[in-house]
PDB file of C-alpha atoms in Angstrom:
ATOM      1  CA  UNK A  29       8.998 -41.435-192.688  1.00  0.00           C
ATOM      2  CA  UNK A  30      10.866 -44.427-191.575  1.00  0.00           C
ATOM      3  CA  UNK A  31       8.632 -46.167-189.004  1.00  0.00           C
ATOM      4  CA  UNK A  32       8.290 -48.843-187.468  1.00  0.00           C
ATOM      5  CA  UNK A  33       4.384 -49.614-186.449  1.00  0.00           C
ATOM      6  CA  UNK A  34       3.205 -51.790-183.733  1.00  0.00           C
ATOM      7  CA  UNK A  35       1.067 -53.904-185.979  1.00  0.00           C
ATOM      8  CA  UNK A  36      -0.191 -54.085-189.100  1.00  0.00           C
ATOM      9  CA  UNK A  37      -3.869 -54.021-188.383  1.00  0.00           C
ATOM     10  CA  UNK A  38      -5.308 -51.486-190.052  1.00  0.00           C
ATOM     11  CA  UNK A  39      -7.008 -49.665-187.627  1.00  0.00           C
ATOM     12  CA  UNK A  40      -3.874 -49.557-185.613  1.00  0.00           C
ATOM     13  CA  UNK A  41      -1.343 -48.204-188.923  1.00  0.00           C
ATOM     14  CA  UNK A  42      -3.588 -45.052-188.957  1.00  0.00           C
ATOM     15  CA  UNK A  43      -4.719 -44.578-185.362  1.00  0.00           C
ATOM     16  CA  UNK A  44      -0.516 -44.797-184.689  1.00  0.00           C
ATOM     17  CA  UNK A  45      -0.725 -41.186-187.113  1.00  0.00           C
ATOM     18  CA  UNK A  46      -3.837 -39.767-186.120  1.00  0.00           C
ATOM     19  CA  UNK A  47      -5.947 -41.142-182.326  1.00  0.00           C
ATOM     20  CA  UNK A  48      -4.626 -39.243-180.703  1.00  0.00           C
ATOM     21  CA  UNK A  49      -7.017 -36.254-178.836  1.00  0.00           C
ATOM     22  CA  UNK A  50      -5.208 -33.208-180.160  1.00  0.00           C
ATOM     23  CA  UNK A  51      -4.084 -34.213-183.536  1.00  0.00           C
ATOM     24  CA  UNK A  52      -7.203 -35.617-183.785  1.00  0.00           C
ATOM     25  CA  UNK A  53      -9.081 -31.165-182.807  1.00  0.00           C
ATOM     26  CA  UNK A  54      -6.714 -29.787-185.251  1.00  0.00           C
ATOM     27  CA  UNK A  55      -7.602 -32.406-187.932  1.00  0.00           C
ATOM     28  CA  UNK A  56     -11.568 -30.745-187.343  1.00  0.00           C
ATOM     29  CA  UNK A  57      -9.961 -26.642-187.006  1.00  0.00           C
ATOM     30  CA  UNK A  58      -8.867 -28.056-190.688  1.00  0.00           C
ATOM     31  CA  UNK A  59     -11.896 -29.307-191.578  1.00  0.00           C
ATOM     32  CA  UNK A  60     -14.877 -28.055-190.081  1.00  0.00           C
ATOM     33  CA  UNK A  61     -13.280 -24.582-188.765  1.00  0.00           C
ATOM     34  CA  UNK A  62     -11.269 -23.547-191.959  1.00  0.00           C
ATOM     35  CA  UNK A  63      -8.585 -22.874-189.641  1.00  0.00           C
ATOM     36  CA  UNK A  64      -5.197 -23.214-191.469  1.00  0.00           C
ATOM     37  CA  UNK A  65      -2.648 -21.703-189.273  1.00  0.00           C
ATOM     38  CA  UNK A  66      -0.058 -21.803-186.578  1.00  0.00           C
ATOM     39  CA  UNK A  67      -2.633 -18.993-184.243  1.00  0.00           C
ATOM     40  CA  UNK A  68      -5.671 -19.850-185.526  1.00  0.00           C
ATOM     41  CA  UNK A  69      -4.900 -23.547-184.134  1.00  0.00           C
ATOM     42  CA  UNK A  70      -3.585 -21.973-180.478  1.00  0.00           C
ATOM     43  CA  UNK A  71      -6.665 -20.513-180.301  1.00  0.00           C
ATOM     44  CA  UNK A  72      -9.262 -22.767-180.367  1.00  0.00           C
ATOM     45  CA  UNK A  73     -11.318 -23.324-177.230  1.00  0.00           C
ATOM     46  CA  UNK A  74      -8.937 -26.491-175.954  1.00  0.00           C
ATOM     47  CA  UNK A  75      -5.815 -24.748-174.795  1.00  0.00           C
ATOM     48  CA  UNK A  76      -3.524 -26.747-176.916  1.00  0.00           C
ATOM     49  CA  UNK A  77      -0.083 -26.335-176.235  1.00  0.00           C
ATOM     50  CA  UNK A  78       2.831 -24.578-178.261  1.00  0.00           C
ATOM     51  CA  UNK A  79       4.819 -27.504-177.909  1.00  0.00           C
ATOM     52  CA  UNK A  80       1.904 -29.903-178.297  1.00  0.00           C
ATOM     53  CA  UNK A  81       0.248 -28.195-181.433  1.00  0.00           C
ATOM     54  CA  UNK A  82       4.185 -27.965-181.935  1.00  0.00           C
ATOM     55  CA  UNK A  83       4.653 -32.127-182.551  1.00  0.00           C
ATOM     56  CA  UNK A  84       1.768 -32.675-184.440  1.00  0.00           C
ATOM     57  CA  UNK A  85       2.364 -30.286-186.942  1.00  0.00           C
ATOM     58  CA  UNK A  86       5.497 -31.803-187.747  1.00  0.00           C
ATOM     59  CA  UNK A  87       4.110 -35.211-186.759  1.00  0.00           C
ATOM     60  CA  UNK A  88       0.720 -35.212-188.939  1.00  0.00           C
ATOM     61  CA  UNK A  89       3.060 -33.235-191.682  1.00  0.00           C
ATOM     62  CA  UNK A  90       5.056 -36.327-191.625  1.00  0.00           C
ATOM     63  CA  UNK A  91       2.859 -38.796-192.011  1.00  0.00           C
ATOM     64  CA  UNK A  92       1.288 -36.368-194.679  1.00  0.00           C
ATOM     65  CA  UNK A  93      -1.801 -35.144-193.815  1.00  0.00           C
ATOM     66  CA  UNK A  94      -1.510 -31.880-193.811  1.00  0.00           C
ATOM     67  CA  UNK A  95       0.929 -29.557-195.462  1.00  0.00           C
ATOM     68  CA  UNK A  96       2.038 -27.351-195.313  1.00  0.00           C
ATOM     69  CA  UNK A  97       2.139 -23.589-197.724  1.00  0.00           C
ATOM     70  CA  UNK A  98       3.304 -20.284-198.459  1.00  0.00           C
ATOM     71  CA  UNK A  99       0.818 -17.563-196.429  1.00  0.00           C
ATOM     72  CA  UNK A 100      -1.911 -17.164-200.130  1.00  0.00           C
ATOM     73  CA  UNK A 101      -2.692 -13.520-198.257  1.00  0.00           C
ATOM     74  CA  UNK A 102       0.523 -12.412-197.380  1.00  0.00           C
ATOM     75  CA  UNK A 103       3.148 -14.363-199.622  1.00  0.00           C
ATOM     76  CA  UNK A 104       5.420 -14.201-197.145  1.00  0.00           C
ATOM     77  CA  UNK A 105       8.268 -17.367-196.676  1.00  0.00           C
ATOM     78  CA  UNK A 106       8.053 -16.151-193.292  1.00  0.00           C
ATOM     79  CA  UNK A 107       4.134 -16.907-192.800  1.00  0.00           C
ATOM     80  CA  UNK A 108       3.126 -20.015-193.944  1.00  0.00           C
ATOM     81  CA  UNK A 109      -0.373 -21.767-193.624  1.00  0.00           C
ATOM     82  CA  UNK A 110      -1.490 -25.663-193.027  1.00  0.00           C
ATOM     83  CA  UNK A 111      -3.728 -27.542-195.182  1.00  0.00           C
ATOM     84  CA  UNK A 112      -4.806 -30.688-195.451  1.00  0.00           C
ATOM     85  CA  UNK A 113      -3.808 -33.449-198.374  1.00  0.00           C
ATOM     86  CA  UNK A 114      -5.352 -35.589-200.355  1.00  0.00           C
ATOM     87  CA  UNK A 115      -4.443 -38.541-198.228  1.00  0.00           C
ATOM     88  CA  UNK A 116      -5.949 -36.038-195.314  1.00  0.00           C
ATOM     89  CA  UNK A 117      -9.418 -34.510-196.642  1.00  0.00           C
ATOM     90  CA  UNK A 118     -10.168 -38.618-196.747  1.00  0.00           C
ATOM     91  CA  UNK A 119     -10.124 -38.354-192.978  1.00  0.00           C
ATOM     92  CA  UNK A 120     -13.681 -36.298-193.563  1.00  0.00           C
ATOM     93  CA  UNK A 121     -15.701 -38.858-193.487  1.00  0.00           C
ATOM     94  CA  UNK A 122     -13.979 -40.495-190.174  1.00  0.00           C
ATOM     95  CA  UNK A 123     -15.029 -36.682-187.981  1.00  0.00           C
ATOM     96  CA  UNK A 124     -18.776 -36.552-190.046  1.00  0.00           C
ATOM     97  CA  UNK A 125     -19.115 -40.318-187.132  1.00  0.00           C
ATOM     98  CA  UNK A 126     -17.280 -38.183-184.288  1.00  0.00           C
ATOM     99  CA  UNK A 127     -20.087 -35.483-185.056  1.00  0.00           C
ATOM    100  CA  UNK A 128     -22.975 -37.984-185.721  1.00  0.00           C
ATOM    101  CA  UNK A 129     -20.793 -39.508-182.639  1.00  0.00           C
ATOM    102  CA  UNK A 130     -21.536 -37.109-180.514  1.00  0.00           C
ATOM    103  CA  UNK A 131     -24.446 -35.550-181.872  1.00  0.00           C
ATOM    104  CA  UNK A 132     -26.956 -38.537-180.568  1.00  0.00           C
ATOM    105  CA  UNK A 133     -24.438 -39.359-177.686  1.00  0.00           C
ATOM    106  CA  UNK A 134     -23.175 -36.393-176.102  1.00  0.00           C
ATOM    107  CA  UNK A 135     -25.973 -34.494-177.079  1.00  0.00           C
ATOM    108  CA  UNK A 136     -26.438 -32.570-173.024  1.00  0.00           C
ATOM    109  CA  UNK A 137     -23.393 -31.400-173.501  1.00  0.00           C
ATOM    110  CA  UNK A 138     -23.346 -30.097-176.968  1.00  0.00           C
ATOM    111  CA  UNK A 139     -22.554 -26.338-177.382  1.00  0.00           C
ATOM    112  CA  UNK A 140     -25.943 -25.069-178.803  1.00  0.00           C
ATOM    113  CA  UNK A 141     -24.467 -22.221-180.736  1.00  0.00           C
ATOM    114  CA  UNK A 142     -25.713 -22.331-184.673  1.00  0.00           C
ATOM    115  CA  UNK A 143     -22.670 -24.184-186.344  1.00  0.00           C
ATOM    116  CA  UNK A 144     -22.524 -26.453-184.223  1.00  0.00           C
ATOM    117  CA  UNK A 145     -25.714 -27.904-184.687  1.00  0.00           C
ATOM    118  CA  UNK A 146     -25.763 -26.180-187.602  1.00  0.00           C
ATOM    119  CA  UNK A 147     -23.603 -29.398-188.830  1.00  0.00           C
ATOM    120  CA  UNK A 148     -25.095 -31.707-186.478  1.00  0.00           C
ATOM    121  CA  UNK A 149     -27.843 -31.404-188.203  1.00  0.00           C
ATOM    122  CA  UNK A 150     -26.461 -31.700-191.947  1.00  0.00           C
ATOM    123  CA  UNK A 151     -25.090 -34.641-191.005  1.00  0.00           C
ATOM    124  CA  UNK A 152     -28.188 -36.326-190.290  1.00  0.00           C
ATOM    125  CA  UNK A 153     -30.373 -35.346-193.074  1.00  0.00           C
ATOM    126  CA  UNK A 154     -27.414 -36.094-195.829  1.00  0.00           C
ATOM    127  CA  UNK A 155     -24.277 -37.575-194.713  1.00  0.00           C
ATOM    128  CA  UNK A 156     -22.905 -37.881-197.913  1.00  0.00           C
ATOM    129  CA  UNK A 157     -23.892 -34.329-198.631  1.00  0.00           C
ATOM    130  CA  UNK A 158     -22.406 -32.687-196.359  1.00  0.00           C
ATOM    131  CA  UNK A 159     -19.257 -34.650-196.899  1.00  0.00           C
ATOM    132  CA  UNK A 160     -18.314 -34.160-200.005  1.00  0.00           C
ATOM    133  CA  UNK A 161     -19.410 -29.846-199.211  1.00  0.00           C
ATOM    134  CA  UNK A 162     -16.476 -30.711-196.945  1.00  0.00           C
ATOM    135  CA  UNK A 163     -14.270 -32.033-199.497  1.00  0.00           C
ATOM    136  CA  UNK A 164     -14.488 -29.279-202.076  1.00  0.00           C
ATOM    137  CA  UNK A 165     -13.851 -26.576-198.860  1.00  0.00           C
ATOM    138  CA  UNK A 166     -11.087 -28.184-198.406  1.00  0.00           C
ATOM    139  CA  UNK A 167     -10.031 -28.856-201.666  1.00  0.00           C
ATOM    140  CA  UNK A 168     -10.439 -24.642-202.522  1.00  0.00           C
ATOM    141  CA  UNK A 169      -8.465 -24.397-199.296  1.00  0.00           C
ATOM    142  CA  UNK A 170      -5.703 -26.905-199.996  1.00  0.00           C
ATOM    143  CA  UNK A 171      -5.807 -25.317-203.697  1.00  0.00           C
ATOM    144  CA  UNK A 172      -5.569 -21.437-203.464  1.00  0.00           C
TER     145      UNK A 172
ATOM    146  CA  UNK B  10     -19.226 -39.571-164.348  1.00  0.00           C
ATOM    147  CA  UNK B  11     -18.503 -35.731-163.650  1.00  0.00           C
ATOM    148  CA  UNK B  12     -15.870 -34.356-166.261  1.00  0.00           C
ATOM    149  CA  UNK B  13     -15.278 -30.270-167.118  1.00  0.00           C
ATOM    150  CA  UNK B  14     -15.225 -30.548-170.379  1.00  0.00           C
ATOM    151  CA  UNK B  15     -11.874 -28.906-172.466  1.00  0.00           C
ATOM    152  CA  UNK B  16     -14.828 -26.994-174.845  1.00  0.00           C
ATOM    153  CA  UNK B  17     -18.650 -27.917-176.243  1.00  0.00           C
ATOM    154  CA  UNK B  18     -17.212 -28.863-179.623  1.00  0.00           C
ATOM    155  CA  UNK B  19     -19.306 -32.195-180.483  1.00  0.00           C
ATOM    156  CA  UNK B  20     -15.752 -33.262-181.673  1.00  0.00           C
ATOM    157  CA  UNK B  21     -13.481 -32.436-178.458  1.00  0.00           C
ATOM    158  CA  UNK B  22     -16.564 -34.847-177.094  1.00  0.00           C
ATOM    159  CA  UNK B  23     -16.062 -37.635-178.632  1.00  0.00           C
ATOM    160  CA  UNK B  24     -12.105 -37.297-178.581  1.00  0.00           C
ATOM    161  CA  UNK B  25     -11.893 -36.323-175.132  1.00  0.00           C
ATOM    162  CA  UNK B  26     -13.755 -39.739-173.674  1.00  0.00           C
ATOM    163  CA  UNK B  27     -11.735 -42.324-176.729  1.00  0.00           C
ATOM    164  CA  UNK B  28      -9.576 -40.006-178.640  1.00  0.00           C
ATOM    165  CA  UNK B  29      -6.652 -42.225-177.710  1.00  0.00           C
ATOM    166  CA  UNK B  30      -4.118 -44.734-179.413  1.00  0.00           C
ATOM    167  CA  UNK B  31      -4.945 -47.305-175.993  1.00  0.00           C
ATOM    168  CA  UNK B  32      -8.544 -47.102-176.336  1.00  0.00           C
ATOM    169  CA  UNK B  33      -9.702 -46.810-179.619  1.00  0.00           C
ATOM    170  CA  UNK B  34      -7.615 -50.974-180.323  1.00  0.00           C
ATOM    171  CA  UNK B  35      -9.546 -51.630-176.847  1.00  0.00           C
ATOM    172  CA  UNK B  36     -12.876 -51.226-178.972  1.00  0.00           C
ATOM    173  CA  UNK B  37     -11.319 -52.472-182.171  1.00  0.00           C
ATOM    174  CA  UNK B  38     -10.995 -55.609-180.690  1.00  0.00           C
ATOM    175  CA  UNK B  39     -13.444 -55.509-179.088  1.00  0.00           C
ATOM    176  CA  UNK B  40     -15.903 -55.044-182.824  1.00  0.00           C
ATOM    177  CA  UNK B  41     -13.411 -57.171-185.651  1.00  0.00           C
ATOM    178  CA  UNK B  42     -11.954 -59.057-183.058  1.00  0.00           C
ATOM    179  CA  UNK B  43     -14.420 -61.280-180.528  1.00  0.00           C
ATOM    180  CA  UNK B  44     -12.577 -59.765-177.564  1.00  0.00           C
ATOM    181  CA  UNK B  45     -13.802 -59.606-174.398  1.00  0.00           C
ATOM    182  CA  UNK B  46     -11.821 -60.797-172.082  1.00  0.00           C
ATOM    183  CA  UNK B  47      -8.276 -58.676-170.053  1.00  0.00           C
ATOM    184  CA  UNK B  48      -6.573 -61.891-170.860  1.00  0.00           C
ATOM    185  CA  UNK B  49      -7.491 -60.885-174.641  1.00  0.00           C
ATOM    186  CA  UNK B  50      -7.261 -57.493-174.824  1.00  0.00           C
ATOM    187  CA  UNK B  51      -3.197 -57.272-172.986  1.00  0.00           C
ATOM    188  CA  UNK B  52      -2.327 -60.575-176.019  1.00  0.00           C
ATOM    189  CA  UNK B  53      -2.958 -58.104-178.449  1.00  0.00           C
ATOM    190  CA  UNK B  54      -0.285 -57.607-180.533  1.00  0.00           C
ATOM    191  CA  UNK B  55       0.635 -53.249-180.150  1.00  0.00           C
ATOM    192  CA  UNK B  56       1.445 -55.501-176.305  1.00  0.00           C
ATOM    193  CA  UNK B  57      -0.728 -52.697-174.016  1.00  0.00           C
ATOM    194  CA  UNK B  58       0.748 -52.426-170.649  1.00  0.00           C
ATOM    195  CA  UNK B  59      -1.059 -53.063-167.770  1.00  0.00           C
ATOM    196  CA  UNK B  60      -1.598 -50.296-165.714  1.00  0.00           C
ATOM    197  CA  UNK B  61      -2.917 -48.450-169.213  1.00  0.00           C
ATOM    198  CA  UNK B  62      -5.546 -51.562-170.532  1.00  0.00           C
ATOM    199  CA  UNK B  63      -6.921 -50.862-167.079  1.00  0.00           C
ATOM    200  CA  UNK B  64      -6.892 -47.483-167.366  1.00  0.00           C
ATOM    201  CA  UNK B  65      -8.329 -47.353-170.353  1.00  0.00           C
ATOM    202  CA  UNK B  66     -11.331 -50.499-169.384  1.00  0.00           C
ATOM    203  CA  UNK B  67     -12.030 -47.697-166.427  1.00  0.00           C
ATOM    204  CA  UNK B  68     -12.280 -44.605-168.161  1.00  0.00           C
ATOM    205  CA  UNK B  69     -14.252 -46.489-171.110  1.00  0.00           C
ATOM    206  CA  UNK B  70     -16.788 -47.946-169.197  1.00  0.00           C
ATOM    207  CA  UNK B  71     -17.280 -45.344-167.023  1.00  0.00           C
ATOM    208  CA  UNK B  72     -17.755 -43.500-169.826  1.00  0.00           C
ATOM    209  CA  UNK B  73     -20.720 -46.022-171.316  1.00  0.00           C
ATOM    210  CA  UNK B  74     -18.976 -47.217-173.849  1.00  0.00           C
ATOM    211  CA  UNK B  75     -18.535 -51.166-172.193  1.00  0.00           C
ATOM    212  CA  UNK B  76     -19.496 -52.901-169.390  1.00  0.00           C
ATOM    213  CA  UNK B  77     -18.594 -55.421-168.131  1.00  0.00           C
ATOM    214  CA  UNK B  78     -19.918 -58.355-167.274  1.00  0.00           C
ATOM    215  CA  UNK B  79     -20.321 -61.546-165.469  1.00  0.00           C
ATOM    216  CA  UNK B  80     -17.917 -64.491-168.368  1.00  0.00           C
ATOM    217  CA  UNK B  81     -21.349 -65.846-169.635  1.00  0.00           C
ATOM    218  CA  UNK B  82     -19.264 -69.882-169.665  1.00  0.00           C
ATOM    219  CA  UNK B  83     -17.728 -69.781-166.348  1.00  0.00           C
ATOM    220  CA  UNK B  84     -20.722 -67.853-164.390  1.00  0.00           C
ATOM    221  CA  UNK B  85     -18.500 -66.961-161.149  1.00  0.00           C
ATOM    222  CA  UNK B  86     -18.222 -64.075-159.884  1.00  0.00           C
ATOM    223  CA  UNK B  87     -13.640 -62.970-160.061  1.00  0.00           C
ATOM    224  CA  UNK B  88     -13.956 -63.251-163.714  1.00  0.00           C
ATOM    225  CA  UNK B  89     -15.980 -61.339-165.689  1.00  0.00           C
ATOM    226  CA  UNK B  90     -16.167 -60.151-169.894  1.00  0.00           C
ATOM    227  CA  UNK B  91     -16.748 -55.865-171.287  1.00  0.00           C
ATOM    228  CA  UNK B  92     -18.423 -55.734-174.052  1.00  0.00           C
ATOM    229  CA  UNK B  93     -20.057 -52.541-175.749  1.00  0.00           C
ATOM    230  CA  UNK B  94     -22.716 -50.709-174.689  1.00  0.00           C
ATOM    231  CA  UNK B  95     -25.771 -49.461-177.593  1.00  0.00           C
ATOM    232  CA  UNK B  96     -22.966 -46.029-177.568  1.00  0.00           C
ATOM    233  CA  UNK B  97     -19.827 -48.451-178.543  1.00  0.00           C
ATOM    234  CA  UNK B  98     -21.820 -50.099-180.903  1.00  0.00           C
ATOM    235  CA  UNK B  99     -22.212 -46.877-182.444  1.00  0.00           C
ATOM    236  CA  UNK B 100     -19.176 -46.199-182.537  1.00  0.00           C
ATOM    237  CA  UNK B 101     -19.187 -48.792-185.284  1.00  0.00           C
ATOM    238  CA  UNK B 102     -19.219 -46.328-188.425  1.00  0.00           C
ATOM    239  CA  UNK B 103     -16.309 -44.532-187.690  1.00  0.00           C
ATOM    240  CA  UNK B 104     -14.114 -47.494-186.854  1.00  0.00           C
ATOM    241  CA  UNK B 105     -15.903 -48.735-190.176  1.00  0.00           C
ATOM    242  CA  UNK B 106     -14.198 -45.714-191.889  1.00  0.00           C
ATOM    243  CA  UNK B 107     -11.025 -45.887-190.176  1.00  0.00           C
ATOM    244  CA  UNK B 108     -10.888 -49.215-191.336  1.00  0.00           C
ATOM    245  CA  UNK B 109     -11.049 -47.659-195.173  1.00  0.00           C
ATOM    246  CA  UNK B 110      -8.960 -45.175-195.209  1.00  0.00           C
ATOM    247  CA  UNK B 111      -5.886 -47.827-193.908  1.00  0.00           C
ATOM    248  CA  UNK B 112      -7.396 -49.875-196.606  1.00  0.00           C
ATOM    249  CA  UNK B 113      -6.508 -46.540-199.079  1.00  0.00           C
ATOM    250  CA  UNK B 114      -4.035 -44.897-196.971  1.00  0.00           C
ATOM    251  CA  UNK B 115      -1.527 -46.923-195.535  1.00  0.00           C
ATOM    252  CA  UNK B 116      -2.075 -50.290-197.888  1.00  0.00           C
ATOM    253  CA  UNK B 117       1.516 -51.446-198.208  1.00  0.00           C
ATOM    254  CA  UNK B 118       2.214 -51.284-194.385  1.00  0.00           C
ATOM    255  CA  UNK B 119      -1.582 -53.187-193.802  1.00  0.00           C
ATOM    256  CA  UNK B 120      -1.551 -56.667-193.314  1.00  0.00           C
ATOM    257  CA  UNK B 121      -1.711 -59.586-195.484  1.00  0.00           C
ATOM    258  CA  UNK B 122      -3.687 -61.844-193.750  1.00  0.00           C
ATOM    259  CA  UNK B 123      -6.887 -62.649-194.598  1.00  0.00           C
ATOM    260  CA  UNK B 124      -8.741 -61.450-191.209  1.00  0.00           C
ATOM    261  CA  UNK B 125      -7.983 -57.507-192.125  1.00  0.00           C
ATOM    262  CA  UNK B 126      -8.005 -58.306-195.740  1.00  0.00           C
ATOM    263  CA  UNK B 127     -11.266 -58.795-195.739  1.00  0.00           C
ATOM    264  CA  UNK B 128     -12.835 -55.972-193.344  1.00  0.00           C
ATOM    265  CA  UNK B 129     -11.892 -53.693-195.835  1.00  0.00           C
ATOM    266  CA  UNK B 130     -12.835 -55.928-198.993  1.00  0.00           C
ATOM    267  CA  UNK B 131     -16.424 -56.164-197.461  1.00  0.00           C
ATOM    268  CA  UNK B 132     -16.347 -52.448-196.358  1.00  0.00           C
ATOM    269  CA  UNK B 133     -15.460 -51.367-199.653  1.00  0.00           C
ATOM    270  CA  UNK B 134     -17.970 -53.185-201.535  1.00  0.00           C
ATOM    271  CA  UNK B 135     -20.752 -52.376-199.500  1.00  0.00           C
ATOM    272  CA  UNK B 136     -20.224 -50.338-196.219  1.00  0.00           C
ATOM    273  CA  UNK B 137     -23.235 -50.703-194.914  1.00  0.00           C
ATOM    274  CA  UNK B 138     -23.631 -53.987-195.141  1.00  0.00           C
ATOM    275  CA  UNK B 139     -20.190 -54.545-192.352  1.00  0.00           C
ATOM    276  CA  UNK B 140     -21.722 -51.818-190.222  1.00  0.00           C
ATOM    277  CA  UNK B 141     -24.984 -54.368-189.975  1.00  0.00           C
ATOM    278  CA  UNK B 142     -22.705 -57.014-189.941  1.00  0.00           C
ATOM    279  CA  UNK B 143     -20.501 -55.974-186.954  1.00  0.00           C
ATOM    280  CA  UNK B 144     -23.606 -54.049-185.010  1.00  0.00           C
ATOM    281  CA  UNK B 145     -24.892 -57.272-184.765  1.00  0.00           C
ATOM    282  CA  UNK B 146     -22.352 -59.638-184.077  1.00  0.00           C
ATOM    283  CA  UNK B 147     -21.705 -56.743-180.873  1.00  0.00           C
ATOM    284  CA  UNK B 148     -24.887 -56.673-180.057  1.00  0.00           C
ATOM    285  CA  UNK B 149     -25.224 -60.120-179.272  1.00  0.00           C
ATOM    286  CA  UNK B 150     -22.083 -60.661-177.675  1.00  0.00           C
ATOM    287  CA  UNK B 151     -23.499 -58.191-175.784  1.00  0.00           C
ATOM    288  CA  UNK B 152     -26.709 -59.834-174.732  1.00  0.00           C
ATOM    289  CA  UNK B 153     -25.054 -63.537-174.097  1.00  0.00           C
TER     290      UNK B 153
END
C-alpha cells in the first residue's frame, strides 16, 4: 500500500487505518462474534451500509489487518471468508480495553445479554486470560 | 446527552463517542502532548480543520470525556482550556495499546523523534508504569 500519512505519530499511523467507527465494528465482529462473511457483517445490529462495508473490508485488507480466504466449509472460489491476520489479532488488547471502558462508563446502556456481560466480567476478572482466549480463537479461525 | 445508539454492544457504545480519527487525535494531544487549548489542537501535525475541531470538542465535552475550564494561567473567561475528565483519563490504557500496536506494526513509518520512541519503549518495558504516569499527569492538569 502506497499511502501518504498525515503524520508519523504512532497514534495517527494507527487511527488512519482503523480509526473509524465502521472499521472498528467489523474488527469487533471478527474478534468477539466469530463473524467472517460479508453477509454476517452486513447483518450486524448497527446496520452498516453495503458500500461502506465493501470499502472498509477492502481498506482493512490492503492495510494487512484482515485477509480473504476461500470458505473452509464450502471450498468454493465465489464464497470467501475474512479472517484476522497476525497484525489484526494484535488489535485484541485494544478491543478488550474498549470493552472495559464501556463496562465502566457506559454501563447503563450496555446490553444485558449474557454474552456482552460475560466478556466484560471476564475482562475485569482476568484481562490477560481473556486476551489469550480471544487470540487463540482468532488464530484457529485463520488457520482453518 | 439524549442519544439514540445504533446498538447496545459495549464496543459500539464506545466507538459511537470517540471512534473517529479526529476525536482520537484530540484525546491523544491531551494524553501524550500536554495540549489543552483550541489553538494547540489546531496546530497539531495532522492539520485538523477548524469546523471539525469545534464539533469534536463539543461532542467530547457533551459525552463527558473532556471538560472546559477557565485558563489557570490567565484566569480570563474568554480563554478556556480543555482537560480530560476521569472518564477521559480512563481511555489512557486504550491509547497505550494503540502506541504498542503501532510500535510493532507501523514501525517503519513511526517518527524517529525521541518523544514517540520513548513512549513506545516505556510501554514495552512497563506498560502499567506508563499508564500510571500518564494518568497522574492528566489528573494534575485537570486539578490545576
